[in-house]
Amino acid sequence: MRRLQVDPVTLDALREFGNIGAGHAATALSTLLGGRVKMSVTDARLCPFSEIVDVVGGGETIVAAVFIRIFGTISGNMFVLMSLPSADRLLERLLERLLPAPRKAQEYTELEQSAIAEVGNILSGAYVAAISDLCGISLNQSIPAVAIDMAAALLDIGLMMSGDEENQAILISTSLVHDGNNIDAYFFLLPDLDGTEVLLDILRGKIRHG
């Protein structure tokens, strides 16, 4: 797959997409967590799928991952990744109790994993809505699946599904602040086939024409 050109218009389009998604997510998470949520985009760019593990701290880093399949005008895979400290801070707010730390991946309960899946579902839904709003296309998403494991093991699944390690994902890195707690989350969108180029062409057009 040829590398897509990343020019100033493309970067503006990705930032706009990220900011709109973060706005949707902050509103939804404010209701879920109770109280004001401030959510900002710290990075928005194209990232080769083979390099995602470096973004989250390396292949052996244990992360909480939520996987969602999107389908409609554009189909593809979405991942929401959080470090375990960020996931635990989030869980403490949702479950209203302190959690032991550090913990091993297998020590996360079914309730805790369900809570992480719900947050991932909200975050992914926010970005699906952002794509729909910006591009004027219809998209739906699957029920979220959650796993806690090494980043390399989790992302190998996505790589197998994409079929091309040079495929480029849209990366949106976010920082969420609620009640003094900072929670970092990484959102990756990997459209099928030439979907990334199609999506970027639509976004560029929207940016150019206001």
C-alpha atoms as a printed R data frame, in Angstrom:
    type eleno elety resid chain resno       x       y      z
1   ATOM     1    CA   MET     A     1   0.000   0.000  0.000
2   ATOM     2    CA   ARG     A     2   1.447   3.403 -0.928
3   ATOM     3    CA   ARG     A     3   1.994   5.914  1.853
4   ATOM     4    CA   LEU     A     4  -0.578   8.675  1.863
5   ATOM     5    CA   GLN     A     5   0.588  12.267  1.598
6   ATOM     6    CA   VAL     A     6   0.403  14.235  4.835
7   ATOM     7    CA   ASP     A     7   0.166  17.920  3.952
8   ATOM     8    CA   PRO     A     8  -1.025  20.900  6.040
9   ATOM     9    CA   VAL     A     9  -4.613  20.483  4.801
10  ATOM    10    CA   THR     A    10  -4.596  16.813  5.838
11  ATOM    11    CA   LEU     A    11  -3.279  17.687  9.294
12  ATOM    12    CA   ASP     A    12  -5.921  20.404  9.675
13  ATOM    13    CA   ALA     A    13  -8.581  17.876  8.683
14  ATOM    14    CA   LEU     A    14  -7.335  15.329 11.226
15  ATOM    15    CA   ARG     A    15  -7.193  17.926 14.007
16  ATOM    16    CA   GLU     A    16 -10.714  19.076 13.187
17  ATOM    17    CA   PHE     A    17 -11.912  15.479 13.248
18  ATOM    18    CA   GLY     A    18 -10.140  14.905 16.562
19  ATOM    19    CA   ASN     A    19 -11.501  18.046 18.189
20  ATOM    20    CA   ILE     A    20 -15.090  17.335 17.169
21  ATOM    21    CA   GLY     A    21 -14.791  13.748 18.423
22  ATOM    22    CA   ALA     A    22 -13.292  14.949 21.718
23  ATOM    23    CA   GLY     A    23 -16.172  17.395 22.140
24  ATOM    24    CA   HIS     A    24 -18.752  14.638 21.633
25  ATOM    25    CA   ALA     A    25 -16.850  12.347 24.019
26  ATOM    26    CA   ALA     A    26 -16.500  14.960 26.775
27  ATOM    27    CA   THR     A    27 -20.250  15.580 26.743
28  ATOM    28    CA   ALA     A    28 -21.093  11.878 26.959
29  ATOM    29    CA   LEU     A    29 -18.457  11.127 29.624
30  ATOM    30    CA   SER     A    30 -19.636  14.054 31.748
31  ATOM    31    CA   THR     A    31 -22.968  12.277 32.084
32  ATOM    32    CA   LEU     A    32 -21.370   8.903 32.786
33  ATOM    33    CA   LEU     A    33 -18.786  10.120 35.309
34  ATOM    34    CA   GLY     A    34 -20.799  12.933 36.856
35  ATOM    35    CA   GLY     A    35 -19.317  16.411 36.698
36  ATOM    36    CA   ARG     A    36 -17.434  18.339 34.061
37  ATOM    37    CA   VAL     A    37 -15.004  16.477 31.826
38  ATOM    38    CA   LYS     A    38 -12.321  18.371 29.924
39  ATOM    39    CA   MET     A    39 -10.968  16.478 26.956
40  ATOM    40    CA   SER     A    40  -8.214  17.734 24.647
41  ATOM    41    CA   VAL     A    41  -6.482  16.319 21.578
42  ATOM    42    CA   THR     A    42  -2.717  15.995 22.087
43  ATOM    43    CA   ASP     A    43  -1.891  14.428 18.712
44  ATOM    44    CA   ALA     A    44  -3.704  13.812 15.423
45  ATOM    45    CA   ARG     A    45  -1.878  12.169 12.517
46  ATOM    46    CA   LEU     A    46  -1.491   9.171 10.262
47  ATOM    47    CA   CYS     A    47   0.458   6.320 11.818
48  ATOM    48    CA   PRO     A    48   1.638   3.098 10.120
49  ATOM    49    CA   PHE     A    49  -0.145   0.263 11.885
50  ATOM    50    CA   SER     A    50   3.187  -1.419 12.569
51  ATOM    51    CA   GLU     A    51   4.242   1.599 14.688
52  ATOM    52    CA   ILE     A    52   1.191   1.779 16.954
53  ATOM    53    CA   VAL     A    53   2.909  -0.282 19.655
54  ATOM    54    CA   ASP     A    54   5.591   2.415 19.924
55  ATOM    55    CA   VAL     A    55   2.940   5.083 20.492
56  ATOM    56    CA   VAL     A    56   1.541   3.232 23.509
57  ATOM    57    CA   GLY     A    57   4.931   2.519 25.085
58  ATOM    58    CA   GLY     A    58   6.210  -0.600 23.345
59  ATOM    59    CA   GLY     A    59   5.017  -4.069 22.454
60  ATOM    60    CA   GLU     A    60   5.380  -5.487 25.963
61  ATOM    61    CA   THR     A    61   3.371  -2.690 27.616
62  ATOM    62    CA   ILE     A    62   0.164  -4.014 29.160
63  ATOM    63    CA   VAL     A    63  -2.816  -1.981 27.990
64  ATOM    64    CA   ALA     A    64  -6.575  -2.037 28.196
65  ATOM    65    CA   ALA     A    65  -7.967  -2.250 24.673
66  ATOM    66    CA   VAL     A    66 -11.478  -1.862 23.340
67  ATOM    67    CA   PHE     A    67 -12.097  -3.081 19.796
68  ATOM    68    CA   ILE     A    68 -15.014  -1.927 17.652
69  ATOM    69    CA   ARG     A    69 -15.876  -2.760 14.067
70  ATOM    70    CA   ILE     A    70 -17.426   0.032 11.987
71  ATOM    71    CA   PHE     A    71 -19.508  -0.483  8.877
72  ATOM    72    CA   GLY     A    72 -21.523   1.618  6.478
73  ATOM    73    CA   THR     A    73 -20.222   3.987  3.802
74  ATOM    74    CA   ILE     A    74 -16.726   3.208  5.125
75  ATOM    75    CA   SER     A    75 -15.864   0.011  6.998
76  ATOM    76    CA   GLY     A    76 -12.907  -0.705  9.237
77  ATOM    77    CA   ASN     A    77 -11.575  -1.375 12.719
78  ATOM    78    CA   MET     A    78 -11.299   0.951 15.686
79  ATOM    79    CA   PHE     A    79  -9.200   0.557 18.817
80  ATOM    80    CA   VAL     A    80  -9.346   2.584 22.018
81  ATOM    81    CA   LEU     A    81  -6.211   1.927 24.094
82  ATOM    82    CA   MET     A    82  -5.433   3.010 27.653
83  ATOM    83    CA   SER     A    83  -2.489   2.333 29.935
84  ATOM    84    CA   LEU     A    84  -3.434   0.383 33.070
85  ATOM    85    CA   PRO     A    85  -2.865   3.406 35.366
86  ATOM    86    CA   SER     A    86  -5.254   5.459 33.213
87  ATOM    87    CA   ALA     A    87  -7.781   2.609 33.114
88  ATOM    88    CA   ASP     A    88  -7.592   2.261 36.908
89  ATOM    89    CA   ARG     A    89  -8.145   5.993 37.487
90  ATOM    90    CA   LEU     A    90 -11.180   5.762 35.255
91  ATOM    91    CA   LEU     A    91 -12.501   2.672 37.031
92  ATOM    92    CA   GLU     A    92 -12.112   4.307 40.443
93  ATOM    93    CA   ARG     A    93 -14.379   7.145 39.309
94  ATOM    94    CA   LEU     A    94 -16.915   4.800 37.712
95  ATOM    95    CA   LEU     A    95 -17.018   2.248 40.548
96  ATOM    96    CA   GLU     A    96 -16.519   4.832 43.326
97  ATOM    97    CA   ARG     A    97 -13.863   2.832 45.154
98  ATOM    98    CA   LEU     A    98 -10.088   2.593 45.360
99  ATOM    99    CA   LEU     A    99  -8.400  -0.195 43.438
100 ATOM   100    CA   PRO     A   100  -5.226  -2.067 44.371
101 ATOM   101    CA   ALA     A   101  -2.172  -1.280 42.269
102 ATOM   102    CA   PRO     A   102  -0.261  -2.534 40.458
103 ATOM   103    CA   ARG     A   103  -2.316  -5.432 39.135
104 ATOM   104    CA   LYS     A   104  -1.822  -8.148 36.569
105 ATOM   105    CA   ALA     A   105  -4.014  -8.322 33.483
106 ATOM   106    CA   GLN     A   106  -5.855 -11.422 34.709
107 ATOM   107    CA   GLU     A   107  -6.856  -9.678 37.953
108 ATOM   108    CA   TYR     A   108  -9.356  -7.357 36.254
109 ATOM   109    CA   THR     A   109 -12.872  -8.498 37.058
110 ATOM   110    CA   GLU     A   110 -15.698  -8.962 34.590
111 ATOM   111    CA   LEU     A   111 -17.384  -5.842 36.025
112 ATOM   112    CA   GLU     A   112 -14.234  -3.775 35.535
113 ATOM   113    CA   GLN     A   113 -13.780  -4.985 31.981
114 ATOM   114    CA   SER     A   114 -17.426  -4.183 31.229
115 ATOM   115    CA   ALA     A   115 -16.886  -0.651 32.549
116 ATOM   116    CA   ILE     A   116 -13.819  -0.215 30.336
117 ATOM   117    CA   ALA     A   117 -15.816  -1.513 27.357
118 ATOM   118    CA   GLU     A   118 -18.566   1.026 28.045
119 ATOM   119    CA   VAL     A   119 -16.097   3.911 28.082
120 ATOM   120    CA   GLY     A   120 -14.470   2.606 24.901
121 ATOM   121    CA   ASN     A   121 -17.902   2.375 23.329
122 ATOM   122    CA   ILE     A   122 -18.602   6.016 24.242
123 ATOM   123    CA   LEU     A   123 -15.240   7.211 22.914
124 ATOM   124    CA   SER     A   124 -15.538   5.273 19.664
125 ATOM   125    CA   GLY     A   125 -19.140   6.394 19.263
126 ATOM   126    CA   ALA     A   126 -18.008  10.004 19.645
127 ATOM   127    CA   TYR     A   127 -15.562   9.638 16.784
128 ATOM   128    CA   VAL     A   128 -18.059   7.764 14.628
129 ATOM   129    CA   ALA     A   129 -20.423  10.707 15.155
130 ATOM   130    CA   ALA     A   130 -17.593  13.116 14.279
131 ATOM   131    CA   ILE     A   131 -16.952  11.311 10.987
132 ATOM   132    CA   SER     A   132 -20.653  11.305 10.190
133 ATOM   133    CA   ASP     A   133 -20.989  15.017 11.031
134 ATOM   134    CA   LEU     A   134 -17.949  16.102  9.030
135 ATOM   135    CA   CYS     A   135 -18.353  13.825  6.044
136 ATOM   136    CA   GLY     A   136 -22.117  13.480  5.809
137 ATOM   137    CA   ILE     A   137 -21.918   9.683  5.661
138 ATOM   138    CA   SER     A   138 -23.774   6.925  7.499
139 ATOM   139    CA   LEU     A   139 -21.798   4.693  9.887
140 ATOM   140    CA   ASN     A   140 -22.659   2.099 12.510
141 ATOM   141    CA   GLN     A   141 -20.536   0.264 15.054
142 ATOM   142    CA   SER     A   142 -20.444  -3.193 16.549
143 ATOM   143    CA   ILE     A   143 -20.750  -4.179 20.196
144 ATOM   144    CA   PRO     A   144 -17.367  -3.454 21.831
145 ATOM   145    CA   ALA     A   145 -14.941  -6.217 22.754
146 ATOM   146    CA   VAL     A   146 -12.425  -5.608 25.553
147 ATOM   147    CA   ALA     A   147  -9.097  -7.242 26.385
148 ATOM   148    CA   ILE     A   148  -6.186  -6.517 28.725
149 ATOM   149    CA   ASP     A   149  -2.863  -7.792 27.420
150 ATOM   150    CA   MET     A   150   0.464  -6.780 25.892
151 ATOM   151    CA   ALA     A   151   0.031  -4.145 23.203
152 ATOM   152    CA   ALA     A   152   1.820  -6.271 20.592
153 ATOM   153    CA   ALA     A   153  -0.481  -9.256 21.163
154 ATOM   154    CA   LEU     A   154  -3.619  -7.129 20.931
155 ATOM   155    CA   LEU     A   155  -2.552  -5.186 17.866
156 ATOM   156    CA   ASP     A   156  -1.443  -8.352 16.053
157 ATOM   157    CA   ILE     A   157  -5.147  -9.169 15.831
158 ATOM   158    CA   GLY     A   158  -5.816  -5.881 14.083
159 ATOM   159    CA   LEU     A   159  -2.837  -6.416 11.829
160 ATOM   160    CA   MET     A   160  -4.142  -9.822 10.792
161 ATOM   161    CA   MET     A   161  -7.521  -8.295 10.021
162 ATOM   162    CA   SER     A   162  -6.024  -5.454  7.974
163 ATOM   163    CA   GLY     A   163  -3.726  -7.818  6.073
164 ATOM   164    CA   ASP     A   164  -1.014  -5.183  5.545
165 ATOM   165    CA   GLU     A   165   1.488  -4.052  8.175
166 ATOM   166    CA   GLU     A   166   2.142  -0.872  6.161
167 ATOM   167    CA   ASN     A   167  -1.504   0.103  6.307
168 ATOM   168    CA   GLN     A   168  -1.921   3.528  7.876
169 ATOM   169    CA   ALA     A   169  -4.210   4.213 10.798
170 ATOM   170    CA   ILE     A   170  -5.651   7.531 11.852
171 ATOM   171    CA   LEU     A   171  -4.301   8.244 15.344
172 ATOM   172    CA   ILE     A   172  -6.012  10.583 17.782
173 ATOM   173    CA   SER     A   173  -4.316  10.908 21.196
174 ATOM   174    CA   THR     A   174  -6.446  12.486 23.912
175 ATOM   175    CA   SER     A   175  -6.064  13.674 27.480
176 ATOM   176    CA   LEU     A   176  -9.145  13.584 29.688
177 ATOM   177    CA   VAL     A   177  -9.327  15.487 32.969
178 ATOM   178    CA   HIS     A   178 -12.090  14.811 35.488
179 ATOM   179    CA   ASP     A   179 -12.086  15.897 39.124
180 ATOM   180    CA   GLY     A   180  -8.321  16.417 39.062
181 ATOM   181    CA   ASN     A   181  -7.588  13.023 37.521
182 ATOM   182    CA   ASN     A   182  -5.785  12.805 34.188
183 ATOM   183    CA   ILE     A   183  -6.656   9.890 31.900
184 ATOM   184    CA   ASP     A   184  -4.844   9.368 28.582
185 ATOM   185    CA   ALA     A   185  -6.461   7.408 25.771
186 ATOM   186    CA   TYR     A   186  -5.398   6.563 22.226
187 ATOM   187    CA   PHE     A   187  -7.900   6.181 19.434
188 ATOM   188    CA   PHE     A   188  -6.921   4.352 16.248
189 ATOM   189    CA   LEU     A   189  -9.109   4.074 13.172
190 ATOM   190    CA   LEU     A   190  -8.011   1.621 10.490
191 ATOM   191    CA   PRO     A   191 -10.392   1.710  7.508
192 ATOM   192    CA   ASP     A   192 -10.511  -1.284  5.169
193 ATOM   193    CA   LEU     A   193  -8.770  -1.266  1.783
194 ATOM   194    CA   ASP     A   194  -8.547   2.322  0.482
195 ATOM   195    CA   GLY     A   195 -10.920   3.683  3.123
196 ATOM   196    CA   THR     A   196  -8.283   5.897  4.758
197 ATOM   197    CA   GLU     A   197  -7.645   7.734  1.505
198 ATOM   198    CA   VAL     A   198 -11.383   8.048  0.786
199 ATOM   199    CA   LEU     A   199 -12.039   9.409  4.281
200 ATOM   200    CA   LEU     A   200  -9.159  11.889  4.118
201 ATOM   201    CA   ASP     A   201 -10.285  13.132  0.698
202 ATOM   202    CA   ILE     A   202 -13.734  13.873  2.137
203 ATOM   203    CA   LEU     A   203 -12.252  15.579  5.209
204 ATOM   204    CA   ARG     A   204  -9.887  17.685  3.093
205 ATOM   205    CA   GLY     A   205 -12.786  18.802  0.944
206 ATOM   206    CA   LYS     A   206 -14.762  19.859  4.005
207 ATOM   207    CA   ILE     A   207 -11.799  21.849  5.360
208 ATOM   208    CA   ARG     A   208 -11.127  23.581  2.026
209 ATOM   209    CA   HIS     A   209 -14.752  24.590  1.521
210 ATOM   210    CA   GLY     A   210 -15.501  25.401  5.138
